[in-house]
Each structure stands twice: as structure tokens, then as C-alpha cells.
């Protein structure tokens, strides 16, 4: 008997007789003319080949090629806003930190910090890096899949809270195809942009083909760097020379200075070796150059900042991948390997740091030039070099067997060569790190993360309707951090060259004075999954899931702190996949509770160094659902919601017991370090976040709604589409004091609209993003610790209203 999971949606001839009450009500209110079933959504999320999304007992959303084009999705920000379970923080293109289902503590993204909690994949290969996911230009993409909840069994580390997969279109040996498109756009209160993209699929023979893709895009700027001055107060008081203690942004003043240029290409080859084996090598490269900043300063003006040093970034990456697929006996065998090289070069104004520390701590009086005159201002030059190797070998039994298995081996190595120079022009040679002029602080480190795993999932059909699945992943993780960080030997600092001298180290490390940081931590553990799915009938399924996800632990670069351990997320979920009204309405959803124990929390500690601690526990409850309804042949409605209720289940004190090095989680907290400044270390202080505090970043409610109407305009096949995205307010920081400084991030609504006209093989499309020009706050941040720089917050906002006109052609 054919398994129910492989059956297609039935096309019913008598809807009223067979549909339940809900379907009958929908039919009653729908327009009374011909209606058609929804198109099936095919995904590969379970690594068992192609499957109908309605037969997969996990919470998953997917955008196919047509949906991506309709919603004018070109980059990361575009698709994430349409995923209710996903939230993110961003400093600008290429620097987004992704969260799912409210699993966020804030303070992530530092090069020495925790790995991400959401895995990002390009085809079979992970592309997640610590400081942000690759911002892949989305063209000639088969689909984007978002898997909510822990995916620890199949996807492993950094898929603790979920996984996002970008699946490219593969070479097709069946024949020739090609397309191209050009777009011009303009940003309200900003500059203009453009897009040019195209692909060609060439048949090389009966069993081989090559697919070539290219794109070039400019995103118009909309933030102005205005002419302004800033005077360092203690410098002026000490020298009585206001001019020498003042920075002027006039030479850098420019309208719409945050433009971004992106170019990229992809080449993929497919060769069928006989009837059973296929190899697909792929290479993809992209370069993104950005000027200016994406956060504006409300105290200066809307969409305005005052920057005294250049802000630039260049993000270049290349990924080479190889997929080998075939059969041995009755087993499907897949090898997926890749090499990712990512180079990032940045420069950013850091003068807020020196200004506010001058106000509180007389910064300019001890940062001087060779003649002893105070020096002001500061900027950062960063250079990041990533390398990642991944290998996965897996096997799967035939999908039509009653007992089915998928499993394999995984190996990964990530290297991050870190260089950050905190620069002060004309800094005294004695205050500069040796060999690095004008560098007040140098970070020169190499971080390596290794991950090895064996994994598998076994499914057994207890009956034609009931299936039990169990999964396990055994993993070993290793994190090492070596190198130099700190100041020159000033005679009082415990970091930097003072440590080189104290330890008698004189051999340079990658150009830095010495290597006094050299630590490694290793751990091994396992995650598990159980799933029970029940097919009520061909169109409706419910399931229960218990699953786990994890992030590996790592090294704290402050030598006095212990390593932090892996943290685990345990998920309890009830979900449903349903189709109604003869296949015209699809309604899926899940309710869940997730327990996040001893989770990693990154914070700025002494001297501004990031510290990571397994310092808190949280409980997250939620509901997510999505609906698609083909009201008629020409009118469709779709939408999704996510409701998240999160809270700490223990107080967060923000430090460890100095005797045991165990994080303190009681309320009130022992005042070991005299944090309240009363010269008494035996009393108690309030926790930094009390039990019951809401987790940051993720709003309680997020939703979207899309309406599409097809119509005929003469000989033109046409449609219009409108979408609404709503995001509720969210907490800016887990800690109470810092959150009171930065304040909750307000909610927003964004409306997009597009209309397209197609005839023969070409299309003309008009799109309007952010129709009502909403100042949607994506992120609010300060340049340094909120207690020092919090008076100067910056707001990263969605791009203002953007109008684009695009012409495309397919062959």
C-alpha cells in the first residue's frame, strides 16, 4: 500500500459533500465562479529528497521562485520581514544577527562571542558567521525555507532555535533557458539605485548542463552626514584651546552617504554519470561595498548623523561547493562539501567612545601626542578573514519503506583571523602598540571552531496514518583562541604589552607584540528528537515533537574567566498541517514551549572586553501559524502570525561567584564586587534582570498579510499585490538598567505594493516598498557600554519609501 505521506492532494468533485464545516463557510463567502487548488510546495528540509511541505511534521515556511519575485525579495532584509518567527538586529548590510522563536539574549555578534543560535544555509552548506549571516543577493533562487524550532539532529550546531535555507536553481540538462532584468529605483529623501541581473542555462549534452548567473545592484542612500562640531570638555578645560579640542565633520558632510554597491556571480555545473550518480560543483562570489552608516542620530535629526571619521565596509566572499548524489544498492548517498572564504574590511567612527569617556573619566588628559598635548577622537579599522571547510556524508533509505532512515557524518572547521585597530591620530609613540603607529588598542587573534558529529533519524510507520520518528546527534566541539589584545605597556594596564612583559614573551604573533592568549576548550554531548505524526486523512495531519538544539561553548579571552559551556534548548511542540476546500485553503501552525537552560550571555565587562557566561535560564511559549487561501482563480490571500511569550525563569545577576566561578542566579544578588559603591562587599544588590523579565529583540506579536489579484489588461497578463508586515514592540536589552537607558524598541507596520504586466516572454513591474514611508526601527544601539554612551543612541531604520520600475525577459 502506498504510504500516505507520498500521496498528492486529492482533486475533489463534490466539495460540499466532503469538506468540513470550515470549508463550507469559506465557500459561502467566496465569489461564485471557478476556483483552483493551491500549488504544492516542495522542500528538501528533511534531507530525504523532495517532499510536499504538507507531509513534513515540522514547522516550516517556504517561498518559491514565484513568491520571491512577487514580493520583490532581493536581499536578507526583504525575506526576513515576511517570516513571523524570525527577528533580527542589524548594523547594516552583511551584519545581521538572526533569531527565531524569541531565543535571544542580546549582546551577540562580537568576534570573541558565542556562535549564532540560527543556522543559515546556502544549498547544503552552512554560511553562518559570528558577526552576521552572508547577505546573499536572491536571484534565480528555487526557494527560501525557514525551519522554526531546534534542528539539532539534522543541522547541528548553530541551528539551536531554527534554520534558514537558501536553495539555488540547479543546472537543467533538459534544455536551454535564460532570463535577464534591469531595474531603476529611487528612495524617498534619498538617492537612486539600480539592479541588473540575469542567468543562462546551457545544455552541454544529454547528461550535463551549466548554469551561469550574475548580478549588479546599487542600493540608494538615505542618511545624511551633516556638518557639525564637537568639543571634548576636559581637553578644553585643561588646555583652553577649544580649536585643538574640537572635531569638525564638515569635510565629510554628504547627503545620502550610505549607498551600497553589490556585484556577484554564480556558476554551477551538473554532470549525470550514468543513471545513478550526479555531481554538481558550484562556485559563488559576491562583493558588497558600503559607505556611511545605517543608524541615524535622532538628536541630530531624522535620517541624519554627524560623523567625524569615514565609515566604510567591504564584504567579499567566495564559496566553492560540491554535491555528489547517487545510489548504492537501495540507498541514496549524498556528499556535500564546501569551502567558504570571507574577507571583511571596515572603518568606523568611534569618537562617541572618547567623547563620553572624556566627560566621565578625563579621557583626553591621558591620551596625548608626543609633546604631551591632549588628543581627541577615535576610529576603528577592522580586518576579518574567515575560512570555513564543511563535509557531510549521508545515506537515506527509500522513502516508500515502512521503516526509513537518514543519517551520516559531519565535519566542520571555521577559522577567523581577527584584526582590530582602535586608532587615535597623532597618538604618542609610547602610547601606541609596538609596531602599530597611532594604535591605542590592538586585537590580533585567531579563533578556530571545530565541530564533528554523527547523526541519524529513524522513522517507522506504526500504521498507514501514524508515524514515529526518533533522532540523535552525537557531537564533539572544540574552540580555541590565541593571540594578543590590549594596550601598549602603560605601566598600569593588565592587558596588552604589559602581559607580554610579565610573562617574558618577546616573539611576535602575526605582527603583534606577542601571543599571551592561547586557550582551547573541548566538549562532547548529544541532542535528541522524538516526533509522532498522525494523518487524519489525505489533507490533514497533526504531530507532537520533543526536540533539542545546541550551541557549542567557547573561550573567554579574559584570562581570569573560565570557558563557557554549550547551551541547550528543549522544545515541546504540537503542530498541524491542513488543507481545506478541495485544496484551495492551506492552514498550518504550531504551539510550543521551549526551555533554555544556562544560556550563553555576552556582555561588556571590565575595559570593554566582551565576557560570555552561562548565566541565565528562560522559558518561551508561543504560537505560529500561516494561511494561504485561493479565494478564486485570480484572487489569493496569504499571511502568518507569531505570538511569543518569553521570560527569565531565574534571576540574572551578571557575575560569577569569585570562589566557585559559578554564575549567581539569586534575588537579591551578593555584592561580591561592591557594585553599588558603598564600600561593603557583604551586602546584597538587585539582579541585573529579575526573574520574569522578558527576553529582548523579539516582539510579543509579529504578523504579515499578502493579497494578490490577477487580472487581464488587453493582451497583458497582469496582477497587483499588496503586503502588510506588523512587528510589535520589543525589549532592547535583557538587563534592566541598560534597557531603561536604551528604552523598548517601538513596533511598526510596513506596507509594500507591486503590480506587473506580462506579455509573450517579457514583464514590466512597478514596485513601491514602504508605501507610507514608515520609520521602522530595526535596531537601536550605542557605540560603547550603555551606561557610558547610552546618551547617544543610534537608530537603524528600514529604508524609506522606494519606488522601482523593472523590465525582465525570459527565454
PDB file of C-alpha atoms in Angstrom, residues 123-394:
ATOM      1  CA  UNK A 123      22.042  24.877  -0.544  1.00  0.00           C
ATOM      2  CA  UNK A 124      23.680  22.137   1.582  1.00  0.00           C
ATOM      3  CA  UNK A 125      26.420  24.310   3.072  1.00  0.00           C
ATOM      4  CA  UNK A 126      26.261  26.435   6.248  1.00  0.00           C
ATOM      5  CA  UNK A 127      27.187  30.094   5.703  1.00  0.00           C
ATOM      6  CA  UNK A 128      26.694  31.329   9.266  1.00  0.00           C
ATOM      7  CA  UNK A 129      29.475  33.503  10.669  1.00  0.00           C
ATOM      8  CA  UNK A 130      29.744  35.070  14.112  1.00  0.00           C
ATOM      9  CA  UNK A 131      29.410  38.693  13.023  1.00  0.00           C
ATOM     10  CA  UNK A 132      26.496  38.207  10.662  1.00  0.00           C
ATOM     11  CA  UNK A 133      24.951  35.979   8.027  1.00  0.00           C
ATOM     12  CA  UNK A 134      26.023  36.368   4.414  1.00  0.00           C
ATOM     13  CA  UNK A 135      23.692  38.819   2.697  1.00  0.00           C
ATOM     14  CA  UNK A 136      23.206  36.763  -0.478  1.00  0.00           C
ATOM     15  CA  UNK A 137      21.553  38.528  -3.392  1.00  0.00           C
ATOM     16  CA  UNK A 138      18.465  36.459  -4.173  1.00  0.00           C
ATOM     17  CA  UNK A 139      18.133  35.857  -7.883  1.00  0.00           C
ATOM     18  CA  UNK A 140      17.492  32.597  -9.719  1.00  0.00           C
ATOM     19  CA  UNK A 141      16.603  31.062  -6.350  1.00  0.00           C
ATOM     20  CA  UNK A 142      14.387  27.988  -6.156  1.00  0.00           C
ATOM     21  CA  UNK A 143      13.121  28.778  -2.669  1.00  0.00           C
ATOM     22  CA  UNK A 144      13.876  30.017   0.824  1.00  0.00           C
ATOM     23  CA  UNK A 145      12.979  27.602   3.627  1.00  0.00           C
ATOM     24  CA  UNK A 146      12.612  28.642   7.271  1.00  0.00           C
ATOM     25  CA  UNK A 147      12.550  25.771   9.773  1.00  0.00           C
ATOM     26  CA  UNK A 148      11.379  27.003  13.171  1.00  0.00           C
ATOM     27  CA  UNK A 149      12.439  25.309  16.380  1.00  0.00           C
ATOM     28  CA  UNK A 150      15.532  23.280  17.269  1.00  0.00           C
ATOM     29  CA  UNK A 151      17.075  21.429  14.331  1.00  0.00           C
ATOM     30  CA  UNK A 152      19.860  19.865  16.358  1.00  0.00           C
ATOM     31  CA  UNK A 153      19.541  16.369  14.878  1.00  0.00           C
ATOM     32  CA  UNK A 154      19.957  17.067  11.153  1.00  0.00           C
ATOM     33  CA  UNK A 155      21.608  20.501  11.205  1.00  0.00           C
ATOM     34  CA  UNK A 156      23.586  20.524  14.431  1.00  0.00           C
ATOM     35  CA  UNK A 157      25.473  23.453  15.929  1.00  0.00           C
ATOM     36  CA  UNK A 158      24.050  26.962  15.447  1.00  0.00           C
ATOM     37  CA  UNK A 159      20.660  25.541  14.484  1.00  0.00           C
ATOM     38  CA  UNK A 160      19.626  25.737  18.107  1.00  0.00           C
ATOM     39  CA  UNK A 161      16.499  27.816  17.520  1.00  0.00           C
ATOM     40  CA  UNK A 162      15.949  27.165  13.826  1.00  0.00           C
ATOM     41  CA  UNK A 163      17.438  27.069  10.347  1.00  0.00           C
ATOM     42  CA  UNK A 164      17.071  29.195   7.214  1.00  0.00           C
ATOM     43  CA  UNK A 165      17.991  27.594   3.881  1.00  0.00           C
ATOM     44  CA  UNK A 166      18.525  29.363   0.549  1.00  0.00           C
ATOM     45  CA  UNK A 167      18.162  26.850  -2.283  1.00  0.00           C
ATOM     46  CA  UNK A 168      19.506  27.843  -5.700  1.00  0.00           C
ATOM     47  CA  UNK A 169      18.166  26.701  -9.059  1.00  0.00           C
ATOM     48  CA  UNK A 170      20.353  23.909 -10.417  1.00  0.00           C
ATOM     49  CA  UNK A 171      21.605  23.313 -13.974  1.00  0.00           C
ATOM     50  CA  UNK A 172      18.996  21.552 -16.109  1.00  0.00           C
ATOM     51  CA  UNK A 173      20.218  19.169 -18.858  1.00  0.00           C
ATOM     52  CA  UNK A 174      16.753  19.042 -20.466  1.00  0.00           C
ATOM     53  CA  UNK A 175      17.250  22.223 -22.474  1.00  0.00           C
ATOM     54  CA  UNK A 176      18.144  25.887 -22.808  1.00  0.00           C
ATOM     55  CA  UNK A 177      16.664  28.635 -20.658  1.00  0.00           C
ATOM     56  CA  UNK A 178      17.669  32.177 -19.817  1.00  0.00           C
ATOM     57  CA  UNK A 179      16.397  35.414 -18.329  1.00  0.00           C
ATOM     58  CA  UNK A 180      17.537  38.935 -17.622  1.00  0.00           C
ATOM     59  CA  UNK A 181      16.171  42.011 -15.936  1.00  0.00           C
ATOM     60  CA  UNK A 182      17.023  45.639 -15.218  1.00  0.00           C
ATOM     61  CA  UNK A 183      15.533  47.965 -12.641  1.00  0.00           C
ATOM     62  CA  UNK A 184      15.842  51.616 -11.719  1.00  0.00           C
ATOM     63  CA  UNK A 185      14.636  52.861  -8.348  1.00  0.00           C
ATOM     64  CA  UNK A 186      14.597  55.949  -6.210  1.00  0.00           C
ATOM     65  CA  UNK A 187      14.485  56.342  -2.434  1.00  0.00           C
ATOM     66  CA  UNK A 188      12.289  58.969  -0.825  1.00  0.00           C
ATOM     67  CA  UNK A 189      14.520  61.694   0.690  1.00  0.00           C
ATOM     68  CA  UNK A 190      17.450  59.736  -0.728  1.00  0.00           C
ATOM     69  CA  UNK A 191      19.342  58.828  -3.865  1.00  0.00           C
ATOM     70  CA  UNK A 192      18.713  56.479  -6.778  1.00  0.00           C
ATOM     71  CA  UNK A 193      19.643  52.842  -7.261  1.00  0.00           C
ATOM     72  CA  UNK A 194      19.652  50.202  -9.932  1.00  0.00           C
ATOM     73  CA  UNK A 195      19.648  46.447 -10.462  1.00  0.00           C
ATOM     74  CA  UNK A 196      20.854  44.323 -13.366  1.00  0.00           C
ATOM     75  CA  UNK A 197      20.673  40.546 -13.199  1.00  0.00           C
ATOM     76  CA  UNK A 198      20.475  37.560 -15.492  1.00  0.00           C
ATOM     77  CA  UNK A 199      21.096  33.860 -15.930  1.00  0.00           C
ATOM     78  CA  UNK A 200      21.594  31.350 -18.689  1.00  0.00           C
ATOM     79  CA  UNK A 201      21.183  27.574 -18.533  1.00  0.00           C
ATOM     80  CA  UNK A 202      23.152  25.817 -21.281  1.00  0.00           C
ATOM     81  CA  UNK A 203      22.772  22.184 -22.175  1.00  0.00           C
ATOM     82  CA  UNK A 204      26.230  20.674 -22.745  1.00  0.00           C
ATOM     83  CA  UNK A 205      24.974  17.262 -23.744  1.00  0.00           C
ATOM     84  CA  UNK A 206      22.284  14.749 -22.906  1.00  0.00           C
ATOM     85  CA  UNK A 207      23.540  14.402 -19.341  1.00  0.00           C
ATOM     86  CA  UNK A 208      25.204  17.689 -18.479  1.00  0.00           C
ATOM     87  CA  UNK A 209      24.442  21.385 -18.231  1.00  0.00           C
ATOM     88  CA  UNK A 210      25.933  24.575 -16.880  1.00  0.00           C
ATOM     89  CA  UNK A 211      24.077  27.468 -15.249  1.00  0.00           C
ATOM     90  CA  UNK A 212      25.629  30.934 -15.117  1.00  0.00           C
ATOM     91  CA  UNK A 213      24.142  33.737 -13.013  1.00  0.00           C
ATOM     92  CA  UNK A 214      25.246  37.339 -12.466  1.00  0.00           C
ATOM     93  CA  UNK A 215      24.012  40.492 -10.766  1.00  0.00           C
ATOM     94  CA  UNK A 216      24.933  44.087 -10.002  1.00  0.00           C
ATOM     95  CA  UNK A 217      22.908  46.220  -7.603  1.00  0.00           C
ATOM     96  CA  UNK A 218      23.122  49.663  -6.079  1.00  0.00           C
ATOM     97  CA  UNK A 219      21.011  50.488  -3.040  1.00  0.00           C
ATOM     98  CA  UNK A 220      20.421  54.223  -2.829  1.00  0.00           C
ATOM     99  CA  UNK A 221      21.474  56.096   0.293  1.00  0.00           C
ATOM    100  CA  UNK A 222      19.088  57.950   2.569  1.00  0.00           C
ATOM    101  CA  UNK A 223      21.108  59.091   5.602  1.00  0.00           C
ATOM    102  CA  UNK A 224      22.890  62.461   5.607  1.00  0.00           C
ATOM    103  CA  UNK A 225      26.161  63.191   7.359  1.00  0.00           C
ATOM    104  CA  UNK A 226      25.684  66.811   8.404  1.00  0.00           C
ATOM    105  CA  UNK A 227      28.277  69.490   9.132  1.00  0.00           C
ATOM    106  CA  UNK A 228      28.755  69.789  12.891  1.00  0.00           C
ATOM    107  CA  UNK A 229      31.398  70.239  15.573  1.00  0.00           C
ATOM    108  CA  UNK A 230      32.017  68.523  18.891  1.00  0.00           C
ATOM    109  CA  UNK A 231      34.308  69.783  21.659  1.00  0.00           C
ATOM    110  CA  UNK A 232      35.882  67.475  24.246  1.00  0.00           C
ATOM    111  CA  UNK A 233      35.122  69.233  27.563  1.00  0.00           C
ATOM    112  CA  UNK A 234      38.046  68.111  29.743  1.00  0.00           C
ATOM    113  CA  UNK A 235      40.511  68.761  26.934  1.00  0.00           C
ATOM    114  CA  UNK A 236      39.152  72.297  26.522  1.00  0.00           C
ATOM    115  CA  UNK A 237      39.220  72.936  30.275  1.00  0.00           C
ATOM    116  CA  UNK A 238      42.810  71.782  30.579  1.00  0.00           C
ATOM    117  CA  UNK A 239      44.294  73.491  27.515  1.00  0.00           C
ATOM    118  CA  UNK A 240      41.940  76.440  26.999  1.00  0.00           C
ATOM    119  CA  UNK A 241      42.426  75.713  23.281  1.00  0.00           C
ATOM    120  CA  UNK A 242      38.938  74.961  22.039  1.00  0.00           C
ATOM    121  CA  UNK A 243      40.016  74.504  18.431  1.00  0.00           C
ATOM    122  CA  UNK A 244      42.561  71.817  19.357  1.00  0.00           C
ATOM    123  CA  UNK A 245      39.851  70.036  21.355  1.00  0.00           C
ATOM    124  CA  UNK A 246      37.173  70.160  18.642  1.00  0.00           C
ATOM    125  CA  UNK A 247      36.358  67.838  15.756  1.00  0.00           C
ATOM    126  CA  UNK A 248      34.555  69.134  12.659  1.00  0.00           C
ATOM    127  CA  UNK A 249      32.525  66.853  10.371  1.00  0.00           C
ATOM    128  CA  UNK A 250      32.280  69.443   7.571  1.00  0.00           C
ATOM    129  CA  UNK A 251      34.932  67.816   5.327  1.00  0.00           C
ATOM    130  CA  UNK A 252      32.903  64.564   5.393  1.00  0.00           C
ATOM    131  CA  UNK A 253      29.446  66.124   5.183  1.00  0.00           C
ATOM    132  CA  UNK A 254      27.409  64.488   2.436  1.00  0.00           C
ATOM    133  CA  UNK A 255      23.791  63.768   1.624  1.00  0.00           C
ATOM    134  CA  UNK A 256      22.625  60.169   1.242  1.00  0.00           C
ATOM    135  CA  UNK A 257      26.087  58.875   2.128  1.00  0.00           C
ATOM    136  CA  UNK A 258      25.083  55.273   2.939  1.00  0.00           C
ATOM    137  CA  UNK A 259      24.978  53.851  -0.586  1.00  0.00           C
ATOM    138  CA  UNK A 260      25.737  50.164  -1.146  1.00  0.00           C
ATOM    139  CA  UNK A 261      27.119  48.535  -4.294  1.00  0.00           C
ATOM    140  CA  UNK A 262      26.820  44.773  -4.741  1.00  0.00           C
ATOM    141  CA  UNK A 263      28.160  42.621  -7.555  1.00  0.00           C
ATOM    142  CA  UNK A 264      28.194  38.846  -7.748  1.00  0.00           C
ATOM    143  CA  UNK A 265      28.083  35.722  -9.861  1.00  0.00           C
ATOM    144  CA  UNK A 266      27.322  32.023  -9.607  1.00  0.00           C
ATOM    145  CA  UNK A 267      28.370  29.156 -11.842  1.00  0.00           C
ATOM    146  CA  UNK A 268      27.108  25.605 -11.428  1.00  0.00           C
ATOM    147  CA  UNK A 269      27.813  22.501 -13.468  1.00  0.00           C
ATOM    148  CA  UNK A 270      25.745  19.322 -13.446  1.00  0.00           C
ATOM    149  CA  UNK A 271      27.021  16.052 -14.837  1.00  0.00           C
ATOM    150  CA  UNK A 272      24.943  12.861 -14.751  1.00  0.00           C
ATOM    151  CA  UNK A 273      27.250   9.852 -14.505  1.00  0.00           C
ATOM    152  CA  UNK A 274      25.047   7.101 -15.794  1.00  0.00           C
ATOM    153  CA  UNK A 275      21.603   6.579 -14.335  1.00  0.00           C
ATOM    154  CA  UNK A 276      22.507   6.632 -10.645  1.00  0.00           C
ATOM    155  CA  UNK A 277      25.115   9.331  -9.971  1.00  0.00           C
ATOM    156  CA  UNK A 278      25.205  13.106 -10.373  1.00  0.00           C
ATOM    157  CA  UNK A 279      27.907  15.589  -9.472  1.00  0.00           C
ATOM    158  CA  UNK A 280      27.216  19.327  -9.117  1.00  0.00           C
ATOM    159  CA  UNK A 281      30.169  21.643  -8.481  1.00  0.00           C
ATOM    160  CA  UNK A 282      29.196  25.250  -7.758  1.00  0.00           C
ATOM    161  CA  UNK A 283      31.124  28.433  -7.177  1.00  0.00           C
ATOM    162  CA  UNK A 284      29.512  31.650  -5.993  1.00  0.00           C
ATOM    163  CA  UNK A 285      31.125  35.002  -5.224  1.00  0.00           C
ATOM    164  CA  UNK A 286      29.870  38.385  -4.103  1.00  0.00           C
ATOM    165  CA  UNK A 287      31.356  41.747  -3.146  1.00  0.00           C
ATOM    166  CA  UNK A 288      29.424  44.369  -1.227  1.00  0.00           C
ATOM    167  CA  UNK A 289      30.829  47.862  -0.708  1.00  0.00           C
ATOM    168  CA  UNK A 290      29.051  50.208   1.669  1.00  0.00           C
ATOM    169  CA  UNK A 291      29.717  53.817   2.615  1.00  0.00           C
ATOM    170  CA  UNK A 292      28.315  55.641   5.592  1.00  0.00           C
ATOM    171  CA  UNK A 293      26.185  54.129   8.321  1.00  0.00           C
ATOM    172  CA  UNK A 294      22.659  52.741   8.581  1.00  0.00           C
ATOM    173  CA  UNK A 295      21.971  54.117  12.049  1.00  0.00           C
ATOM    174  CA  UNK A 296      20.875  57.737  12.309  1.00  0.00           C
ATOM    175  CA  UNK A 297      21.109  60.022  15.366  1.00  0.00           C
ATOM    176  CA  UNK A 298      17.669  61.309  16.462  1.00  0.00           C
ATOM    177  CA  UNK A 299      19.324  64.148  18.415  1.00  0.00           C
ATOM    178  CA  UNK A 300      20.800  65.496  15.159  1.00  0.00           C
ATOM    179  CA  UNK A 301      17.711  64.992  13.013  1.00  0.00           C
ATOM    180  CA  UNK A 302      15.643  62.425  11.171  1.00  0.00           C
ATOM    181  CA  UNK A 303      17.894  60.314   8.939  1.00  0.00           C
ATOM    182  CA  UNK A 304      20.897  62.435   9.949  1.00  0.00           C
ATOM    183  CA  UNK A 305      24.180  61.839  11.772  1.00  0.00           C
ATOM    184  CA  UNK A 306      27.403  63.695  12.484  1.00  0.00           C
ATOM    185  CA  UNK A 307      30.411  61.514  11.721  1.00  0.00           C
ATOM    186  CA  UNK A 308      33.939  62.848  12.125  1.00  0.00           C
ATOM    187  CA  UNK A 309      35.790  59.920  10.536  1.00  0.00           C
ATOM    188  CA  UNK A 310      34.965  57.871   7.419  1.00  0.00           C
ATOM    189  CA  UNK A 311      32.629  54.885   7.793  1.00  0.00           C
ATOM    190  CA  UNK A 312      33.143  52.210   5.143  1.00  0.00           C
ATOM    191  CA  UNK A 313      32.864  48.467   4.761  1.00  0.00           C
ATOM    192  CA  UNK A 314      33.789  45.946   2.116  1.00  0.00           C
ATOM    193  CA  UNK A 315      32.436  42.405   2.377  1.00  0.00           C
ATOM    194  CA  UNK A 316      33.861  39.906  -0.138  1.00  0.00           C
ATOM    195  CA  UNK A 317      33.160  36.201  -0.104  1.00  0.00           C
ATOM    196  CA  UNK A 318      33.593  33.167  -2.291  1.00  0.00           C
ATOM    197  CA  UNK A 319      32.059  29.751  -1.734  1.00  0.00           C
ATOM    198  CA  UNK A 320      33.054  26.667  -3.684  1.00  0.00           C
ATOM    199  CA  UNK A 321      30.774  23.672  -3.169  1.00  0.00           C
ATOM    200  CA  UNK A 322      30.484  20.142  -4.427  1.00  0.00           C
ATOM    201  CA  UNK A 323      27.443  17.882  -4.234  1.00  0.00           C
ATOM    202  CA  UNK A 324      27.633  14.209  -5.227  1.00  0.00           C
ATOM    203  CA  UNK A 325      24.386  12.238  -5.289  1.00  0.00           C
ATOM    204  CA  UNK A 326      23.853   8.619  -6.200  1.00  0.00           C
ATOM    205  CA  UNK A 327      22.656   5.169  -5.218  1.00  0.00           C
ATOM    206  CA  UNK A 328      24.413   2.174  -3.772  1.00  0.00           C
ATOM    207  CA  UNK A 329      22.057  -0.803  -3.821  1.00  0.00           C
ATOM    208  CA  UNK A 330      18.833   0.711  -2.481  1.00  0.00           C
ATOM    209  CA  UNK A 331      20.498   3.500  -0.504  1.00  0.00           C
ATOM    210  CA  UNK A 332      20.525   7.145  -1.596  1.00  0.00           C
ATOM    211  CA  UNK A 333      24.020   8.505  -0.926  1.00  0.00           C
ATOM    212  CA  UNK A 334      24.859  12.219  -0.744  1.00  0.00           C
ATOM    213  CA  UNK A 335      28.143  14.003  -0.195  1.00  0.00           C
ATOM    214  CA  UNK A 336      28.078  17.781   0.300  1.00  0.00           C
ATOM    215  CA  UNK A 337      31.284  19.707   0.843  1.00  0.00           C
ATOM    216  CA  UNK A 338      32.234  23.349   0.658  1.00  0.00           C
ATOM    217  CA  UNK A 339      34.930  25.918   1.235  1.00  0.00           C
ATOM    218  CA  UNK A 340      33.920  29.466   2.216  1.00  0.00           C
ATOM    219  CA  UNK A 341      36.318  32.387   2.229  1.00  0.00           C
ATOM    220  CA  UNK A 342      35.006  35.692   3.548  1.00  0.00           C
ATOM    221  CA  UNK A 343      37.048  38.901   3.838  1.00  0.00           C
ATOM    222  CA  UNK A 344      35.707  41.931   5.638  1.00  0.00           C
ATOM    223  CA  UNK A 345      37.399  45.339   5.806  1.00  0.00           C
ATOM    224  CA  UNK A 346      35.770  48.091   7.828  1.00  0.00           C
ATOM    225  CA  UNK A 347      36.440  51.540   9.157  1.00  0.00           C
ATOM    226  CA  UNK A 348      34.108  53.194  11.635  1.00  0.00           C
ATOM    227  CA  UNK A 349      33.942  56.392  13.623  1.00  0.00           C
ATOM    228  CA  UNK A 350      34.372  55.625  17.328  1.00  0.00           C
ATOM    229  CA  UNK A 351      34.550  59.191  18.587  1.00  0.00           C
ATOM    230  CA  UNK A 352      31.495  58.726  20.833  1.00  0.00           C
ATOM    231  CA  UNK A 353      33.635  56.459  22.999  1.00  0.00           C
ATOM    232  CA  UNK A 354      36.381  59.029  23.544  1.00  0.00           C
ATOM    233  CA  UNK A 355      33.881  61.891  23.959  1.00  0.00           C
ATOM    234  CA  UNK A 356      31.769  60.254  26.655  1.00  0.00           C
ATOM    235  CA  UNK A 357      34.794  58.848  28.464  1.00  0.00           C
ATOM    236  CA  UNK A 358      36.219  62.364  28.409  1.00  0.00           C
ATOM    237  CA  UNK A 359      33.065  63.585  30.132  1.00  0.00           C
ATOM    238  CA  UNK A 360      33.131  60.936  32.819  1.00  0.00           C
ATOM    239  CA  UNK A 361      36.766  59.902  33.121  1.00  0.00           C
ATOM    240  CA  UNK A 362      39.061  62.628  31.694  1.00  0.00           C
ATOM    241  CA  UNK A 363      39.949  60.564  28.620  1.00  0.00           C
ATOM    242  CA  UNK A 364      41.749  63.332  26.725  1.00  0.00           C
ATOM    243  CA  UNK A 365      44.061  64.189  29.625  1.00  0.00           C
ATOM    244  CA  UNK A 366      45.926  60.886  29.498  1.00  0.00           C
ATOM    245  CA  UNK A 367      45.666  60.241  25.734  1.00  0.00           C
ATOM    246  CA  UNK A 368      48.297  62.627  24.358  1.00  0.00           C
ATOM    247  CA  UNK A 369      50.690  63.187  21.472  1.00  0.00           C
ATOM    248  CA  UNK A 370      54.491  63.069  21.745  1.00  0.00           C
ATOM    249  CA  UNK A 371      54.568  66.614  23.137  1.00  0.00           C
ATOM    250  CA  UNK A 372      52.074  65.829  25.893  1.00  0.00           C
ATOM    251  CA  UNK A 373      49.165  67.649  24.259  1.00  0.00           C
ATOM    252  CA  UNK A 374      45.745  66.018  24.607  1.00  0.00           C
ATOM    253  CA  UNK A 375      44.492  64.103  21.570  1.00  0.00           C
ATOM    254  CA  UNK A 376      40.836  63.546  20.841  1.00  0.00           C
ATOM    255  CA  UNK A 377      38.665  61.363  18.667  1.00  0.00           C
ATOM    256  CA  UNK A 378      38.973  57.697  17.856  1.00  0.00           C
ATOM    257  CA  UNK A 379      38.108  55.351  14.997  1.00  0.00           C
ATOM    258  CA  UNK A 380      38.384  51.630  14.303  1.00  0.00           C
ATOM    259  CA  UNK A 381      39.996  49.838  11.395  1.00  0.00           C
ATOM    260  CA  UNK A 382      38.899  46.210  11.222  1.00  0.00           C
ATOM    261  CA  UNK A 383      40.082  43.340   9.075  1.00  0.00           C
ATOM    262  CA  UNK A 384      38.321  39.972   9.352  1.00  0.00           C
ATOM    263  CA  UNK A 385      39.336  36.883   7.417  1.00  0.00           C
ATOM    264  CA  UNK A 386      37.069  33.837   7.605  1.00  0.00           C
ATOM    265  CA  UNK A 387      37.669  30.366   6.273  1.00  0.00           C
ATOM    266  CA  UNK A 388      35.229  27.502   6.627  1.00  0.00           C
ATOM    267  CA  UNK A 389      35.501  23.890   5.454  1.00  0.00           C
ATOM    268  CA  UNK A 390      32.475  21.600   5.733  1.00  0.00           C
ATOM    269  CA  UNK A 391      31.970  17.964   4.782  1.00  0.00           C
ATOM    270  CA  UNK A 392      28.824  15.891   5.144  1.00  0.00           C
ATOM    271  CA  UNK A 393      28.267  12.311   4.006  1.00  0.00           C
ATOM    272  CA  UNK A 394      24.838  10.828   4.497  1.00  0.00           C
TER     273      UNK A 394
END
